[in-house]
PDB file of C-alpha atoms in Angstrom:
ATOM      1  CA  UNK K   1      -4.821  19.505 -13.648  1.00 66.00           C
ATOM      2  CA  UNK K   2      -5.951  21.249 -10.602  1.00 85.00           C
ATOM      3  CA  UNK K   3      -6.529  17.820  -8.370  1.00 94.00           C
ATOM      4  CA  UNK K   4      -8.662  18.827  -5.047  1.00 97.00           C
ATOM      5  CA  UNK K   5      -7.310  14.947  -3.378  1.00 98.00           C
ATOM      6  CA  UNK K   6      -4.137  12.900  -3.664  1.00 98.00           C
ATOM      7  CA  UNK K   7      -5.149   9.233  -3.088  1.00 98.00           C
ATOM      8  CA  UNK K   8      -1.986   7.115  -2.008  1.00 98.00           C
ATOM      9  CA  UNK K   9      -1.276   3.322  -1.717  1.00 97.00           C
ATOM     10  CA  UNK K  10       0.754   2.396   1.864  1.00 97.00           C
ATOM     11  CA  UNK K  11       3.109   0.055   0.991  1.00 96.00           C
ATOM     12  CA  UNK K  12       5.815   0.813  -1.187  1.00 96.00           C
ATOM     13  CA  UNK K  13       4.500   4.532  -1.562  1.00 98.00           C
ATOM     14  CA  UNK K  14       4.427   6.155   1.953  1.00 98.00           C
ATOM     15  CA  UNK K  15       6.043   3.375   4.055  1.00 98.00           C
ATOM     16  CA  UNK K  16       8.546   1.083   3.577  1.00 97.00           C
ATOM     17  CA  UNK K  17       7.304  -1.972   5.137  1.00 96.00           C
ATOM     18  CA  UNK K  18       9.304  -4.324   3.588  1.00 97.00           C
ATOM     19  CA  UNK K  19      11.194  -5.428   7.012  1.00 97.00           C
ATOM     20  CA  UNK K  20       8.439  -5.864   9.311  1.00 97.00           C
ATOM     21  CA  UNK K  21       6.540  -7.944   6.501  1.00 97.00           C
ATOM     22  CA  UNK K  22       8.835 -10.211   5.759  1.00 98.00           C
ATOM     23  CA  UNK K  23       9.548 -10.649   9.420  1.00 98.00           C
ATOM     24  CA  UNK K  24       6.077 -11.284  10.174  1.00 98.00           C
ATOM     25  CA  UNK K  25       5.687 -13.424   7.220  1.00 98.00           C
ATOM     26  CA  UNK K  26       8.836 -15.685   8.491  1.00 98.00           C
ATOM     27  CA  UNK K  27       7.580 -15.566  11.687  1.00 98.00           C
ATOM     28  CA  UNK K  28       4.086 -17.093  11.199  1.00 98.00           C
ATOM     29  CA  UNK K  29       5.673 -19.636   8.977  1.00 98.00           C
ATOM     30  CA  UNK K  30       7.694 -20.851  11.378  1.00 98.00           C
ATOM     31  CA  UNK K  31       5.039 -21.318  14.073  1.00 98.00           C
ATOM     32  CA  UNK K  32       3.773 -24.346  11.937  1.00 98.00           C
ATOM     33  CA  UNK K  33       7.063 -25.623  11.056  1.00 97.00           C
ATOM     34  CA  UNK K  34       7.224 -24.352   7.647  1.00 98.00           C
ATOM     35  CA  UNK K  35      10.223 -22.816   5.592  1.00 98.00           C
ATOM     36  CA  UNK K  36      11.290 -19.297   5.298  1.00 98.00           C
ATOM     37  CA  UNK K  37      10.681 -16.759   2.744  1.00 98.00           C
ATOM     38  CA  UNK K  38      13.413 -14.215   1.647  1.00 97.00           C
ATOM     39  CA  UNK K  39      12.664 -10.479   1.617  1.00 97.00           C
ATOM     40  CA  UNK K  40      12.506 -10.991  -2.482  1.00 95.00           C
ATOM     41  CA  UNK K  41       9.082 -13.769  -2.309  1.00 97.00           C
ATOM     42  CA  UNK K  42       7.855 -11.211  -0.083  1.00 97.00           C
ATOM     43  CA  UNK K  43       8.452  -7.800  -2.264  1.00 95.00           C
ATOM     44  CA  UNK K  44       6.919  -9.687  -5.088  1.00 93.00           C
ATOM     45  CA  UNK K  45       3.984 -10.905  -3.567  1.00 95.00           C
ATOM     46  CA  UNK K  46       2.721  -7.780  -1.821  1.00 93.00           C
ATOM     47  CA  UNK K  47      -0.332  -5.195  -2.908  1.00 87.00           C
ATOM     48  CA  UNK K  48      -3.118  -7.600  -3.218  1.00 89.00           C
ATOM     49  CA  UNK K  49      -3.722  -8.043   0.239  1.00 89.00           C
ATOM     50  CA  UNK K  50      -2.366 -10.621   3.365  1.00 91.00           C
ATOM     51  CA  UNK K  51      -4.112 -13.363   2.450  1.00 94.00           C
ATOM     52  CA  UNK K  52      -2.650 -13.435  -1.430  1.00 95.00           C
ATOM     53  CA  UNK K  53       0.661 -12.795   0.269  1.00 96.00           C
ATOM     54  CA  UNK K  54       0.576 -15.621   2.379  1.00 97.00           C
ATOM     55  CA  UNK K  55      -1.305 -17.962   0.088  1.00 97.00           C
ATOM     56  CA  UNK K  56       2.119 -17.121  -1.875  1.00 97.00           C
ATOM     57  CA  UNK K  57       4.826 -17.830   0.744  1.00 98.00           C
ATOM     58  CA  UNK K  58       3.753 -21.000   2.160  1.00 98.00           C
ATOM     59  CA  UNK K  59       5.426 -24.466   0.569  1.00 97.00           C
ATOM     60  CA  UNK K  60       2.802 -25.021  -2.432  1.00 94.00           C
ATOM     61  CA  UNK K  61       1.458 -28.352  -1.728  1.00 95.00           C
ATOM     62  CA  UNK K  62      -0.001 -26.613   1.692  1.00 95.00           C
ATOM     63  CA  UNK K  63      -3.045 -27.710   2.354  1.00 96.00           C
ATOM     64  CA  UNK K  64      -5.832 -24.667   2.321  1.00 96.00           C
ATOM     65  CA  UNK K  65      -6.604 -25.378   6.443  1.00 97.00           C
ATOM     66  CA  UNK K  66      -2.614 -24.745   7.004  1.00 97.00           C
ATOM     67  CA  UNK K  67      -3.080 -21.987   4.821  1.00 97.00           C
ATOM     68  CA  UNK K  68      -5.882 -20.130   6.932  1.00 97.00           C
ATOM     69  CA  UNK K  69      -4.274 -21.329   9.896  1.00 98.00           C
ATOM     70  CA  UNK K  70      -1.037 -19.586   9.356  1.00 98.00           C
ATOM     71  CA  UNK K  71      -3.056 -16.258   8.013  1.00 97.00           C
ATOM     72  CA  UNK K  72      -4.586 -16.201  11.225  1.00 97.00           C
ATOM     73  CA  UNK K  73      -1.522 -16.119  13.213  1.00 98.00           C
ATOM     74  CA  UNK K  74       0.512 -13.533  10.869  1.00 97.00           C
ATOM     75  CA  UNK K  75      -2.469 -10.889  10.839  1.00 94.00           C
ATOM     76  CA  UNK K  76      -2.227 -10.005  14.758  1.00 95.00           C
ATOM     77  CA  UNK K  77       1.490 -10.738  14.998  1.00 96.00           C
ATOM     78  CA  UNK K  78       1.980  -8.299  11.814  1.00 94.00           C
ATOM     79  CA  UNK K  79      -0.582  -5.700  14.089  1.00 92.00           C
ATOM     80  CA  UNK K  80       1.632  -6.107  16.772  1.00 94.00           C
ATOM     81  CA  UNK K  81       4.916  -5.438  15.002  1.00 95.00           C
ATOM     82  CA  UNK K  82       4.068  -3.627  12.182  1.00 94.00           C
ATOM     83  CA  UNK K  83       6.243  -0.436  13.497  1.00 95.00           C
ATOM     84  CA  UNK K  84       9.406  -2.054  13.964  1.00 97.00           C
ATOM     85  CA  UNK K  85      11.302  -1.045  10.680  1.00 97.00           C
ATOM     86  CA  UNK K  86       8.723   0.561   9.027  1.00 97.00           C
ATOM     87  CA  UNK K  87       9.132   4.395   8.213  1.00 97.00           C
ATOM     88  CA  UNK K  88       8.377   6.409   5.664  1.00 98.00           C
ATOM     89  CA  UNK K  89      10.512   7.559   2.207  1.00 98.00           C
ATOM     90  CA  UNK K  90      12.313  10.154   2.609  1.00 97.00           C
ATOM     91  CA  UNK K  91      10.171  13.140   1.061  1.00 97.00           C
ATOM     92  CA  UNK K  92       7.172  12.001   2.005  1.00 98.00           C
ATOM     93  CA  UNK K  93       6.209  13.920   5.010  1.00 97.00           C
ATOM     94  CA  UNK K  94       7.696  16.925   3.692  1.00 97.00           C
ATOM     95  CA  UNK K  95       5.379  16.280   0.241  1.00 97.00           C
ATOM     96  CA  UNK K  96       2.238  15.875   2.363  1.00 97.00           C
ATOM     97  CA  UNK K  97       2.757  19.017   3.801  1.00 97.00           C
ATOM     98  CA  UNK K  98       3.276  20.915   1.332  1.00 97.00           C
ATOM     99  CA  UNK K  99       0.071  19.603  -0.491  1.00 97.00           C
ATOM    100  CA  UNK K 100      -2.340  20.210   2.477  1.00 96.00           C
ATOM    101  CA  UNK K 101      -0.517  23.960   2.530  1.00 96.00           C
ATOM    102  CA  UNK K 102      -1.908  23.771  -0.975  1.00 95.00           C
ATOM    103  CA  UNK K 103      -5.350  22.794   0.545  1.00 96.00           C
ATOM    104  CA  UNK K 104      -5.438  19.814  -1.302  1.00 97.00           C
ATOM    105  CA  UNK K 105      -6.954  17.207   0.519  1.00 97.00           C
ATOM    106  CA  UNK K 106      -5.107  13.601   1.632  1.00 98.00           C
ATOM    107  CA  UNK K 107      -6.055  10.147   1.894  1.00 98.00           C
ATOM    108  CA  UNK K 108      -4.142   6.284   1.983  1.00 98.00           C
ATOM    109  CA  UNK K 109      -5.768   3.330   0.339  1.00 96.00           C
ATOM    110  CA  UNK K 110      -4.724  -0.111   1.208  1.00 95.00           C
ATOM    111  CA  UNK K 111      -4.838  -3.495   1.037  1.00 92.00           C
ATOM    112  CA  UNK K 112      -3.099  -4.426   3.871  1.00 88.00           C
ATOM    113  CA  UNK K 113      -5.846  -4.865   6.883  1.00 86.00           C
ATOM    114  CA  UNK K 114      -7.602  -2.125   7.796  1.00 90.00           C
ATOM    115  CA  UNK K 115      -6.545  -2.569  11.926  1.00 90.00           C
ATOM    116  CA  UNK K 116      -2.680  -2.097  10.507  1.00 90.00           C
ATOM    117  CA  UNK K 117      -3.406   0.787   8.373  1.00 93.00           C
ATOM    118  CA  UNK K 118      -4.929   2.994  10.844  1.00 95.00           C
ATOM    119  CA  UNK K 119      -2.485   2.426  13.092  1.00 94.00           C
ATOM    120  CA  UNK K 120       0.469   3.419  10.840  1.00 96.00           C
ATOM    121  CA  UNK K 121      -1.130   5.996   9.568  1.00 97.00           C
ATOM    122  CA  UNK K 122      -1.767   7.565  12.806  1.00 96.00           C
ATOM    123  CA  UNK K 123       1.455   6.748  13.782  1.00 96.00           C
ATOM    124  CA  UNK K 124       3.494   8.328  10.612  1.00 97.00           C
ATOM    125  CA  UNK K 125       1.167  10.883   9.392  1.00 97.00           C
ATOM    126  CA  UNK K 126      -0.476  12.339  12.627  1.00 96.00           C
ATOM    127  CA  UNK K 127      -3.374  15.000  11.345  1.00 94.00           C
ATOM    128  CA  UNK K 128      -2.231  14.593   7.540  1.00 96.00           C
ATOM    129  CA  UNK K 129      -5.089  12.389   6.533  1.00 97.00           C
ATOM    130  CA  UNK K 130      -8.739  12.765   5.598  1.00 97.00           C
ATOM    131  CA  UNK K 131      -9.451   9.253   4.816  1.00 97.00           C
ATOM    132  CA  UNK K 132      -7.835   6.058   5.566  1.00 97.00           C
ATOM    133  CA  UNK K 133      -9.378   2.826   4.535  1.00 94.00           C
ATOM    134  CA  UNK K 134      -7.700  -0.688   4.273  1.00 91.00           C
ATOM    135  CA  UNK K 135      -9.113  -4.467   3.876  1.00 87.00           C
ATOM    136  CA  UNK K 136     -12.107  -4.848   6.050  1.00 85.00           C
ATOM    137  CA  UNK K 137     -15.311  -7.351   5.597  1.00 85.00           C
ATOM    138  CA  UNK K 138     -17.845  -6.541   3.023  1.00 82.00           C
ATOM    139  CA  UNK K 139     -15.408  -3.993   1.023  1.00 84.00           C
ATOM    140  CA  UNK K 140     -13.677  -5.923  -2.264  1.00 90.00           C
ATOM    141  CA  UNK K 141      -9.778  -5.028  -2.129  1.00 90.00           C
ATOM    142  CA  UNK K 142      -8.316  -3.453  -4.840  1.00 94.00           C
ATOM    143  CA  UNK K 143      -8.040  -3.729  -7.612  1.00 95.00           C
ATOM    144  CA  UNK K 144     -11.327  -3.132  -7.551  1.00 95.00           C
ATOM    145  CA  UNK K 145     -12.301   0.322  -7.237  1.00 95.00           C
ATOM    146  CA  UNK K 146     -14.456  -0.086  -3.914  1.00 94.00           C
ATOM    147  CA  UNK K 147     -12.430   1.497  -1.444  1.00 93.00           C
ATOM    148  CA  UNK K 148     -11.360   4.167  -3.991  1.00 94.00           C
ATOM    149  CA  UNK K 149     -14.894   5.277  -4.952  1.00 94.00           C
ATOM    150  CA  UNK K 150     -15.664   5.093  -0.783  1.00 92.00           C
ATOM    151  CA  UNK K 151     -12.727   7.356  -0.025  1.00 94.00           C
ATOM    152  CA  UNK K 152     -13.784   9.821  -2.360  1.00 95.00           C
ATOM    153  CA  UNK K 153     -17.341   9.809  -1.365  1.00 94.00           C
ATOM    154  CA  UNK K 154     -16.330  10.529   1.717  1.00 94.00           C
ATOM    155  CA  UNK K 155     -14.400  13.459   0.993  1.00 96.00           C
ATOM    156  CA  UNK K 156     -17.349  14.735  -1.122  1.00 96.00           C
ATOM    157  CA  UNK K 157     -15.528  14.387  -4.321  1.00 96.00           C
ATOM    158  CA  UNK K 158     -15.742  13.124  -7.865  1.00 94.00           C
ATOM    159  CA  UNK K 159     -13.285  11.049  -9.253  1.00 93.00           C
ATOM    160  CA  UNK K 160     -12.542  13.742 -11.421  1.00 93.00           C
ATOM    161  CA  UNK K 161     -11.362  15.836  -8.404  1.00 96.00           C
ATOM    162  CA  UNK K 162      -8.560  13.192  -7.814  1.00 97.00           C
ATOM    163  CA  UNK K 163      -5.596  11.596  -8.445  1.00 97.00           C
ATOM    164  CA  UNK K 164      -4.436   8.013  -7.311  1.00 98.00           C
ATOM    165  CA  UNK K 165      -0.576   7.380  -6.327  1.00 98.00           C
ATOM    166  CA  UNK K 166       0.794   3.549  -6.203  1.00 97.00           C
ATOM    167  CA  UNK K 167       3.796   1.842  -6.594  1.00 97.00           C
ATOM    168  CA  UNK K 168       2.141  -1.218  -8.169  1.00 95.00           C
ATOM    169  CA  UNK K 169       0.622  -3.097 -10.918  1.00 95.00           C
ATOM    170  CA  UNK K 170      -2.398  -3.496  -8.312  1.00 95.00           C
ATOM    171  CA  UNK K 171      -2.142   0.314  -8.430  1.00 96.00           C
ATOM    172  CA  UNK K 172      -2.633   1.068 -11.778  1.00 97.00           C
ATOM    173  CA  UNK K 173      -5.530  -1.640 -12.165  1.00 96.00           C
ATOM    174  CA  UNK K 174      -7.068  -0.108  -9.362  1.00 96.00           C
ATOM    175  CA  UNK K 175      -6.995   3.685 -10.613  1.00 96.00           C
ATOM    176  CA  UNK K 176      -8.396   2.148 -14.244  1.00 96.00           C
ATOM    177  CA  UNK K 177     -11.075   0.922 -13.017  1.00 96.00           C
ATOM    178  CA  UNK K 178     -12.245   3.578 -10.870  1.00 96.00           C
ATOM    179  CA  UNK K 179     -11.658   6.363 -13.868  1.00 95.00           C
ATOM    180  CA  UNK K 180      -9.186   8.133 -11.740  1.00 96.00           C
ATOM    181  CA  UNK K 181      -5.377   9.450 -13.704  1.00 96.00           C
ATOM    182  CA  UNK K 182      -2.592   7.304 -11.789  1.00 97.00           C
ATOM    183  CA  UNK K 183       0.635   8.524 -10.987  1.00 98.00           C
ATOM    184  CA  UNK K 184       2.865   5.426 -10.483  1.00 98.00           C
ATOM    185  CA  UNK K 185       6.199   5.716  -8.159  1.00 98.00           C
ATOM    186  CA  UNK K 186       9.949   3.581  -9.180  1.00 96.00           C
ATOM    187  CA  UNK K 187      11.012   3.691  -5.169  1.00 97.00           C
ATOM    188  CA  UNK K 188       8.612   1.307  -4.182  1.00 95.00           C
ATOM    189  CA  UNK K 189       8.227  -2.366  -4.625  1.00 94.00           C
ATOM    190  CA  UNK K 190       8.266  -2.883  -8.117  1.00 93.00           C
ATOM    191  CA  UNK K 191      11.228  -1.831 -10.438  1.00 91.00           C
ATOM    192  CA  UNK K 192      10.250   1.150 -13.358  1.00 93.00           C
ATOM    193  CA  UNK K 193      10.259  -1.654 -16.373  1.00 93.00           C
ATOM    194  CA  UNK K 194       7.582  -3.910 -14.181  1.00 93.00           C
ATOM    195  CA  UNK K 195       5.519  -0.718 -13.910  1.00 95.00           C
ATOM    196  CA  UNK K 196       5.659   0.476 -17.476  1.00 95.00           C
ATOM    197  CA  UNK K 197       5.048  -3.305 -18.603  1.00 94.00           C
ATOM    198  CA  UNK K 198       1.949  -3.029 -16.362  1.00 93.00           C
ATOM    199  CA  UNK K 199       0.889  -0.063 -18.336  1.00 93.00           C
ATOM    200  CA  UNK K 200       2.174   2.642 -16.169  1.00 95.00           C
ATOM    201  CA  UNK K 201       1.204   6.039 -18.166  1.00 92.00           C
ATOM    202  CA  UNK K 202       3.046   8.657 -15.799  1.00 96.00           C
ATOM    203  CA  UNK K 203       5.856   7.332 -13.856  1.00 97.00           C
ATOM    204  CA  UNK K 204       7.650   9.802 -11.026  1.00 97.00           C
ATOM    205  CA  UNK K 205      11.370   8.527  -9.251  1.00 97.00           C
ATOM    206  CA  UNK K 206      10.972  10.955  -6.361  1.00 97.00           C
ATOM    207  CA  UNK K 207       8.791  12.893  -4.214  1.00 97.00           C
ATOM    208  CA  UNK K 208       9.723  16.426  -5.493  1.00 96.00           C
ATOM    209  CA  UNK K 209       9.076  15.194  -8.773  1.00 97.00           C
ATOM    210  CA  UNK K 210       5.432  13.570  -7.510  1.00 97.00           C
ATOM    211  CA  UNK K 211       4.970  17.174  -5.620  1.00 96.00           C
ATOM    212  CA  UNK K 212       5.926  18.811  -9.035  1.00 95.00           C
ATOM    213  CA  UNK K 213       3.416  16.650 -10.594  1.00 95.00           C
ATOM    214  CA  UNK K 214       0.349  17.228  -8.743  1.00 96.00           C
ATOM    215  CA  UNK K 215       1.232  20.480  -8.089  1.00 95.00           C
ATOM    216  CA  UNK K 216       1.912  21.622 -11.702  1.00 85.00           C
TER     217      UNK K 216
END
């Protein structure tokens, strides 16, 4: 398949941003006095956007006010520190070059908010992007295909024109339902039996093997 745009989730695809997360997550629960998470509640919980995540790391007989209130403090400490830890997989640069070589055109989809996104993606990926989107008002997250179809329009492209890369079960939900092929990746933050389970149809354990992939 001759794609024309690689469509990539951030987290657990390009960047590992495990670290900073969990620190952010730990940090904003201890502002209020509430228990920490370990690294493992956070891994889990991730890909459906901050407020899921933290609706899923505070003590569950948290009231919803606590809730929002503790949201509201982790989304600009998590701005502030998102680049901490983070970096991306190994491969990954090196794989984005190569494909814009190949003229084909690049863009990262997230659910993590949209003021964190650009900035990492500006940071890690200077000039590699066409189109990066993540959680802002009025947009549904994915998995629905909102911010898929958008980044696509914008590049002047059909779905049929592109291909969708994720590490998730969010991932593959989201590709479904915007009628784009998904190419799911084991290095991120689910393991290779979560992602099959999930219905995974093409499944890639490195980024030579993603670049082979596309490229093939």
């Amino acid at each position: 398949m001759n794609w024309k745009a690689v469509l990539f989730d951030m987290d657990g695809t390009v960047l590992d941003t495990l670290d900073d997360l969990t620190d952010a997550v730990n940090r904003s629960l201890a502002e209020f006095s509430l228990p920490t998470v370990d690294a493992c509640v956070v891994r889990r919980n991730l890909g459906s956007g901050a407020a899921f995540l933290i609706a899923h790391c505070v003590p569950s007989d948290c009231s919803e006010e606590l809730c929002e209130r503790v949201l509201a403090f982790y989304k600009p400490w998590y701005d502030a520190h998102c680049r901490i830890h983070t970096r991306p997989y190994d491969g990954i640069p090196e794989l984005m070059t190569t494909l814009k070589a190949r003229g084909i055109r690049l863009a990262i989809i997230s659910n993590k908010p949209d003021s964190a996104v650009q900035e990492l993606a500006t940071a890690f990926f200077p000039g590699m992007l066409d189109v990066v989107v993540g959680e802002s008002p009025g947009i549904r997250r994915k998995p629905c295909p909102d911010t898929v179809l958008d980044a696509a329009a914008r590049m002047g492209l059909s779905v049929r024109d592109c291909v969708y890369v994720g590490d998730s079960e969010v991932d593959i939900q989201t590709a479904r339902s915007a009628g784009m092929p998904c190419i799911s990746v084991s290095w991120g933050f689910r393991d290779e039996e979560q992602l099959l389970s999930s219905g995974a149809s093409c499944l890639v354990h490195t980024p030579q093997e993603l670049s082979e992939r596309i490229l093939q």
